[in-house]
């Protein structure tokens, strides 16, 4: 069974969460220093900590945790559908909705762009819909999760932590235009992750896609799944692997 869906996001690890090695001891806290969609945290019931460098994603999480409700989510979904239907080409600009940053990012990441899950466009595409029902089911879980805007290296270990690290791919630029402009993706160095792991004593789950062995040769990798994903630039699909390394287990 997949992990619960809060919102669509590129690189979402919800498909591999059920394939991860079971924890031998129940953690006191679950931590994702590269937060993204937080699939691992959402699959657990313990208190959580999420850290992300992307201000939009942090604003989205905080809005869902502190302000969103099922009625607000369904009203937002209706507003998006009405905007799409009223537009001559069925592709309005999300900025026309004049939303605050949190709900605007929720709409963008779910409905903007040819391929949902990336902050690469402001255009609402009619084939994408807000997952308001799925999100509503997870709102209660967010009340026990702390969200921090910062770098993964800002994380400070506490007794009983279990950490999932899902770092960006090296050199990722395509379809991350906003992030690339601010250096979020381009500035990532694998050494940041290596340095973080080196100072941790708690159990760590490290996930990475193609090139895991070359990028992080010091860890023992296990391929958990191979899948075909859309090739945005050239069309068709390409095969990608998802790999996991367990450290301090």
mmCIF file of C-alpha atoms in Angstrom:
data_model
loop_
_atom_site.group_PDB
_atom_site.id
_atom_site.type_symbol
_atom_site.label_atom_id
_atom_site.label_comp_id
_atom_site.label_asym_id
_atom_site.label_seq_id
_atom_site.Cartn_x
_atom_site.Cartn_y
_atom_site.Cartn_z
ATOM 1 C CA UNK A 1 0.000 0.000 0.000
ATOM 2 C CA UNK A 2 1.272 3.468 -0.885
ATOM 3 C CA UNK A 3 1.910 6.100 1.740
ATOM 4 C CA UNK A 4 -0.881 8.681 2.098
ATOM 5 C CA UNK A 5 -0.993 11.535 -0.414
ATOM 6 C CA UNK A 6 -0.925 15.060 0.989
ATOM 7 C CA UNK A 7 -0.038 16.773 -2.293
ATOM 8 C CA UNK A 8 1.673 15.800 -5.518
ATOM 9 C CA UNK A 9 5.370 16.568 -5.635
ATOM 10 C CA UNK A 10 8.205 15.609 -7.934
ATOM 11 C CA UNK A 11 10.367 12.880 -6.418
ATOM 12 C CA UNK A 12 7.603 11.834 -4.022
ATOM 13 C CA UNK A 13 8.745 8.636 -2.298
ATOM 14 C CA UNK A 14 5.268 7.415 -1.351
ATOM 15 C CA UNK A 15 5.619 4.416 -3.698
ATOM 16 C CA UNK A 16 8.691 3.088 -1.918
ATOM 17 C CA UNK A 17 7.665 3.725 1.699
ATOM 18 C CA UNK A 18 5.911 0.315 1.925
ATOM 19 C CA UNK A 19 9.117 -1.319 0.636
ATOM 20 C CA UNK A 20 11.354 0.090 3.364
ATOM 21 C CA UNK A 21 12.806 -2.156 6.062
ATOM 22 C CA UNK A 22 10.549 -2.228 9.145
ATOM 23 C CA UNK A 23 11.839 -0.276 12.143
ATOM 24 C CA UNK A 24 13.050 -2.531 14.960
ATOM 25 C CA UNK A 25 12.247 0.041 17.646
ATOM 26 C CA UNK A 26 9.433 2.576 17.600
ATOM 27 C CA UNK A 27 10.996 6.059 17.242
ATOM 28 C CA UNK A 28 10.210 9.005 19.467
ATOM 29 C CA UNK A 29 10.335 11.319 16.440
ATOM 30 C CA UNK A 30 10.477 10.939 12.656
ATOM 31 C CA UNK A 31 12.590 13.483 10.777
ATOM 32 C CA UNK A 32 12.835 14.445 7.086
ATOM 33 C CA UNK A 33 15.569 17.088 6.633
ATOM 34 C CA UNK A 34 14.734 17.209 2.887
ATOM 35 C CA UNK A 35 11.022 17.490 3.505
ATOM 36 C CA UNK A 36 9.332 17.749 0.101
ATOM 37 C CA UNK A 37 6.051 15.833 0.319
ATOM 38 C CA UNK A 38 6.995 14.152 3.623
ATOM 39 C CA UNK A 39 5.756 10.715 2.582
ATOM 40 C CA UNK A 40 7.699 8.828 5.250
ATOM 41 C CA UNK A 41 6.503 11.065 8.093
ATOM 42 C CA UNK A 42 2.926 10.807 6.895
ATOM 43 C CA UNK A 43 3.117 7.010 6.978
ATOM 44 C CA UNK A 44 3.971 7.123 10.699
ATOM 45 C CA UNK A 45 2.136 8.270 13.860
ATOM 46 C CA UNK A 46 5.030 9.636 15.900
ATOM 47 C CA UNK A 47 5.825 13.371 16.205
ATOM 48 C CA UNK A 48 7.620 14.675 13.131
ATOM 49 C CA UNK A 49 10.123 17.300 12.065
ATOM 50 C CA UNK A 50 10.444 18.500 8.482
ATOM 51 C CA UNK A 51 13.065 20.900 7.091
ATOM 52 C CA UNK A 52 13.067 22.364 3.589
ATOM 53 C CA UNK A 53 15.024 25.079 1.780
ATOM 54 C CA UNK A 54 12.106 25.962 -0.489
ATOM 55 C CA UNK A 55 10.054 28.763 1.070
ATOM 56 C CA UNK A 56 7.025 27.894 -1.061
ATOM 57 C CA UNK A 57 6.947 24.304 0.167
ATOM 58 C CA UNK A 58 7.365 25.445 3.771
ATOM 59 C CA UNK A 59 4.485 27.914 3.322
ATOM 60 C CA UNK A 60 2.359 25.112 1.845
ATOM 61 C CA UNK A 61 3.002 22.763 4.762
ATOM 62 C CA UNK A 62 2.332 25.472 7.357
ATOM 63 C CA UNK A 63 -0.905 26.482 5.641
ATOM 64 C CA UNK A 64 -2.115 22.885 5.571
ATOM 65 C CA UNK A 65 -1.152 22.388 9.216
ATOM 66 C CA UNK A 66 -2.396 25.669 10.688
ATOM 67 C CA UNK A 67 -5.214 26.957 8.480
ATOM 68 C CA UNK A 68 -6.585 24.420 6.015
ATOM 69 C CA UNK A 69 -9.745 22.437 6.661
ATOM 70 C CA UNK A 70 -11.775 20.022 4.509
ATOM 71 C CA UNK A 71 -14.289 22.761 3.707
ATOM 72 C CA UNK A 72 -11.517 25.169 2.661
ATOM 73 C CA UNK A 73 -9.862 22.514 0.495
ATOM 74 C CA UNK A 74 -13.076 21.598 -1.306
ATOM 75 C CA UNK A 75 -13.948 25.288 -1.774
ATOM 76 C CA UNK A 76 -10.479 25.847 -3.250
ATOM 77 C CA UNK A 77 -10.923 22.892 -5.599
ATOM 78 C CA UNK A 78 -14.245 24.332 -6.760
ATOM 79 C CA UNK A 79 -12.644 27.746 -7.320
ATOM 80 C CA UNK A 80 -9.863 26.204 -9.414
ATOM 81 C CA UNK A 81 -12.345 24.213 -11.522
ATOM 82 C CA UNK A 82 -14.473 27.307 -12.121
ATOM 83 C CA UNK A 83 -11.395 29.314 -13.187
ATOM 84 C CA UNK A 84 -10.410 26.598 -15.663
ATOM 85 C CA UNK A 85 -13.902 26.373 -17.129
ATOM 86 C CA UNK A 86 -14.206 30.153 -17.477
ATOM 87 C CA UNK A 87 -10.895 30.556 -19.314
ATOM 88 C CA UNK A 88 -11.119 30.630 -23.147
ATOM 89 C CA UNK A 89 -8.310 28.060 -23.459
ATOM 90 C CA UNK A 90 -9.072 26.244 -20.189
ATOM 91 C CA UNK A 91 -5.602 27.232 -18.947
ATOM 92 C CA UNK A 92 -5.792 30.239 -16.598
ATOM 93 C CA UNK A 93 -2.851 31.636 -14.649
ATOM 94 C CA UNK A 94 -2.962 30.602 -10.996
ATOM 95 C CA UNK A 95 -2.007 34.148 -9.993
ATOM 96 C CA UNK A 96 -5.393 35.319 -11.234
ATOM 97 C CA UNK A 97 -6.922 33.564 -8.211
ATOM 98 C CA UNK A 98 -5.071 36.012 -5.898
ATOM 99 C CA UNK A 99 -4.338 33.387 -3.260
ATOM 100 C CA UNK A 100 -1.944 33.613 -0.354
ATOM 101 C CA UNK A 101 1.369 31.810 -0.720
ATOM 102 C CA UNK A 102 0.384 28.546 1.008
ATOM 103 C CA UNK A 103 -2.808 27.766 -0.948
ATOM 104 C CA UNK A 104 -1.261 29.174 -4.127
ATOM 105 C CA UNK A 105 1.607 26.690 -3.841
ATOM 106 C CA UNK A 106 -0.876 23.893 -3.129
ATOM 107 C CA UNK A 107 -2.664 24.727 -6.374
ATOM 108 C CA UNK A 108 0.555 25.119 -8.364
ATOM 109 C CA UNK A 109 2.192 21.891 -7.276
ATOM 110 C CA UNK A 110 -0.977 19.910 -7.976
ATOM 111 C CA UNK A 111 -2.371 21.578 -11.090
ATOM 112 C CA UNK A 112 0.253 23.745 -12.835
ATOM 113 C CA UNK A 113 2.459 22.500 -15.629
ATOM 114 C CA UNK A 114 2.216 19.652 -18.103
ATOM 115 C CA UNK A 115 3.555 17.321 -15.419
ATOM 116 C CA UNK A 116 2.060 17.863 -11.955
ATOM 117 C CA UNK A 117 4.273 17.906 -8.890
ATOM 118 C CA UNK A 118 6.787 20.551 -9.949
ATOM 119 C CA UNK A 119 6.887 24.287 -9.327
ATOM 120 C CA UNK A 120 7.706 24.921 -12.974
ATOM 121 C CA UNK A 121 4.661 26.819 -14.212
ATOM 122 C CA UNK A 122 1.858 29.187 -13.275
ATOM 123 C CA UNK A 123 -0.621 27.755 -15.770
ATOM 124 C CA UNK A 124 -3.497 25.609 -14.519
ATOM 125 C CA UNK A 125 -3.924 22.538 -16.714
ATOM 126 C CA UNK A 126 -7.452 21.077 -16.953
ATOM 127 C CA UNK A 127 -6.248 17.462 -16.714
ATOM 128 C CA UNK A 128 -4.935 18.034 -13.171
ATOM 129 C CA UNK A 129 -7.253 18.258 -10.168
ATOM 130 C CA UNK A 130 -6.628 19.167 -6.546
ATOM 131 C CA UNK A 131 -6.439 16.039 -4.330
ATOM 132 C CA UNK A 132 -8.691 17.739 -1.784
ATOM 133 C CA UNK A 133 -10.192 14.505 -0.468
ATOM 134 C CA UNK A 134 -6.823 12.797 0.065
ATOM 135 C CA UNK A 135 -5.364 15.929 1.651
ATOM 136 C CA UNK A 136 -8.331 16.279 3.996
ATOM 137 C CA UNK A 137 -7.764 12.781 5.343
ATOM 138 C CA UNK A 138 -4.228 13.713 6.416
ATOM 139 C CA UNK A 139 -4.802 17.122 8.049
ATOM 140 C CA UNK A 140 -5.053 15.624 11.537
ATOM 141 C CA UNK A 141 -1.571 14.113 11.146
ATOM 142 C CA UNK A 142 0.019 17.524 10.523
ATOM 143 C CA UNK A 143 -0.833 18.867 13.971
ATOM 144 C CA UNK A 144 2.068 16.919 15.434
ATOM 145 C CA UNK A 145 4.680 17.903 12.844
ATOM 146 C CA UNK A 146 7.133 20.803 13.219
ATOM 147 C CA UNK A 147 8.082 22.559 9.975
ATOM 148 C CA UNK A 148 11.308 24.552 9.613
ATOM 149 C CA UNK A 149 12.584 26.656 6.718
ATOM 150 C CA UNK A 150 16.292 25.899 6.484
ATOM 151 C CA UNK A 151 19.004 23.550 5.259
ATOM 152 C CA UNK A 152 19.170 19.838 6.018
ATOM 153 C CA UNK A 153 22.353 20.562 7.960
ATOM 154 C CA UNK A 154 20.323 22.604 10.457
ATOM 155 C CA UNK A 155 18.909 19.369 11.867
ATOM 156 C CA UNK A 156 20.040 18.558 15.398
ATOM 157 C CA UNK A 157 19.647 14.961 16.506
ATOM 158 C CA UNK A 158 17.509 14.067 19.513
ATOM 159 C CA UNK A 159 17.296 10.793 21.391
ATOM 160 C CA UNK A 160 14.885 8.418 19.685
ATOM 161 C CA UNK A 161 15.007 10.037 16.230
ATOM 162 C CA UNK A 162 14.729 8.109 12.978
ATOM 163 C CA UNK A 163 15.767 10.087 9.904
ATOM 164 C CA UNK A 164 14.821 9.692 6.259
ATOM 165 C CA UNK A 165 17.089 11.565 3.836
ATOM 166 C CA UNK A 166 15.828 12.089 0.302
ATOM 167 C CA UNK A 167 18.271 14.676 -1.103
ATOM 168 C CA UNK A 168 17.929 16.464 -4.458
ATOM 169 C CA UNK A 169 19.559 14.983 -7.523
ATOM 170 C CA UNK A 170 22.893 16.555 -8.366
ATOM 171 C CA UNK A 171 22.555 19.212 -11.061
ATOM 172 C CA UNK A 172 18.770 19.095 -11.253
ATOM 173 C CA UNK A 173 17.556 22.128 -13.211
ATOM 174 C CA UNK A 174 14.920 21.194 -15.781
ATOM 175 C CA UNK A 175 11.346 21.828 -14.652
ATOM 176 C CA UNK A 176 12.559 23.450 -11.427
ATOM 177 C CA UNK A 177 12.834 26.944 -12.877
ATOM 178 C CA UNK A 178 11.851 28.830 -9.749
ATOM 179 C CA UNK A 179 14.124 26.751 -7.548
ATOM 180 C CA UNK A 180 17.014 26.954 -9.985
ATOM 181 C CA UNK A 181 16.818 30.747 -10.071
ATOM 182 C CA UNK A 182 17.260 30.903 -6.317
ATOM 183 C CA UNK A 183 19.935 28.227 -6.280
ATOM 184 C CA UNK A 184 17.968 25.631 -4.318
ATOM 185 C CA UNK A 185 18.690 22.752 -6.667
ATOM 186 C CA UNK A 186 21.909 23.968 -8.278
ATOM 187 C CA UNK A 187 23.653 24.600 -4.983
ATOM 188 C CA UNK A 188 23.202 21.077 -3.634
ATOM 189 C CA UNK A 189 26.358 19.072 -3.040
ATOM 190 C CA UNK A 190 26.283 15.399 -1.957
ATOM 191 C CA UNK A 191 28.972 16.265 0.584
ATOM 192 C CA UNK A 192 26.287 18.109 2.559
ATOM 193 C CA UNK A 193 24.420 14.838 3.005
ATOM 194 C CA UNK A 194 27.604 12.890 3.728
ATOM 195 C CA UNK A 195 28.615 15.385 6.424
ATOM 196 C CA UNK A 196 25.159 15.232 7.998
ATOM 197 C CA UNK A 197 25.147 11.429 8.129
ATOM 198 C CA UNK A 198 28.670 11.378 9.610
ATOM 199 C CA UNK A 199 27.533 13.207 12.750
ATOM 200 C CA UNK A 200 24.379 11.146 13.321
ATOM 201 C CA UNK A 201 24.111 8.102 15.577
ATOM 202 C CA UNK A 202 20.400 7.454 15.035
ATOM 203 C CA UNK A 203 19.012 5.128 12.337
ATOM 204 C CA UNK A 204 19.135 6.787 8.902
ATOM 205 C CA UNK A 205 17.297 5.788 5.726
ATOM 206 C CA UNK A 206 18.931 7.324 2.646
ATOM 207 C CA UNK A 207 17.013 7.218 -0.634
ATOM 208 C CA UNK A 208 18.299 8.148 -4.067
ATOM 209 C CA UNK A 209 17.518 7.463 -7.692
ATOM 210 C CA UNK A 210 19.806 6.605 -10.598
ATOM 211 C CA UNK A 211 23.482 7.043 -9.845
ATOM 212 C CA UNK A 212 23.206 6.275 -6.137
ATOM 213 C CA UNK A 213 26.367 4.124 -6.198
ATOM 214 C CA UNK A 214 28.352 6.829 -8.007
ATOM 215 C CA UNK A 215 27.047 9.743 -5.955
ATOM 216 C CA UNK A 216 27.321 8.027 -2.567
ATOM 217 C CA UNK A 217 29.779 5.124 -3.027
ATOM 218 C CA UNK A 218 30.470 4.827 0.709
ATOM 219 C CA UNK A 219 27.030 3.369 1.463
ATOM 220 C CA UNK A 220 25.583 -0.065 0.736
ATOM 221 C CA UNK A 221 22.679 0.338 -1.659
ATOM 222 C CA UNK A 222 19.680 -1.827 -2.388
ATOM 223 C CA UNK A 223 17.479 -1.221 -5.424
ATOM 224 C CA UNK A 224 13.868 -1.359 -4.266
ATOM 225 C CA UNK A 225 12.023 -0.557 -7.475
ATOM 226 C CA UNK A 226 12.419 0.218 -11.159
ATOM 227 C CA UNK A 227 9.778 2.308 -12.832
ATOM 228 C CA UNK A 228 9.023 4.148 -16.040
ATOM 229 C CA UNK A 229 8.479 7.874 -15.764
ATOM 230 C CA UNK A 230 7.523 10.521 -18.375
ATOM 231 C CA UNK A 231 10.359 12.055 -20.367
ATOM 232 C CA UNK A 232 9.197 15.670 -20.346
ATOM 233 C CA UNK A 233 11.651 17.021 -22.908
ATOM 234 C CA UNK A 234 11.700 14.212 -25.473
ATOM 235 C CA UNK A 235 8.370 12.515 -24.916
ATOM 236 C CA UNK A 236 7.720 8.895 -24.101
ATOM 237 C CA UNK A 237 9.088 7.337 -20.940
ATOM 238 C CA UNK A 238 12.445 6.518 -19.394
ATOM 239 C CA UNK A 239 13.293 3.875 -16.818
ATOM 240 C CA UNK A 240 14.368 5.062 -13.383
ATOM 241 C CA UNK A 241 15.488 3.176 -10.305
ATOM 242 C CA UNK A 242 14.873 3.943 -6.646
ATOM 243 C CA UNK A 243 17.547 2.861 -4.190
ATOM 244 C CA UNK A 244 17.814 2.734 -0.405
ATOM 245 C CA UNK A 245 20.757 2.609 2.000
ATOM 246 C CA UNK A 246 20.388 1.911 5.737
ATOM 247 C CA UNK A 247 22.924 3.561 8.058
ATOM 248 C CA UNK A 248 23.336 3.040 11.838
ATOM 249 C CA UNK A 249 20.973 0.080 11.841
#
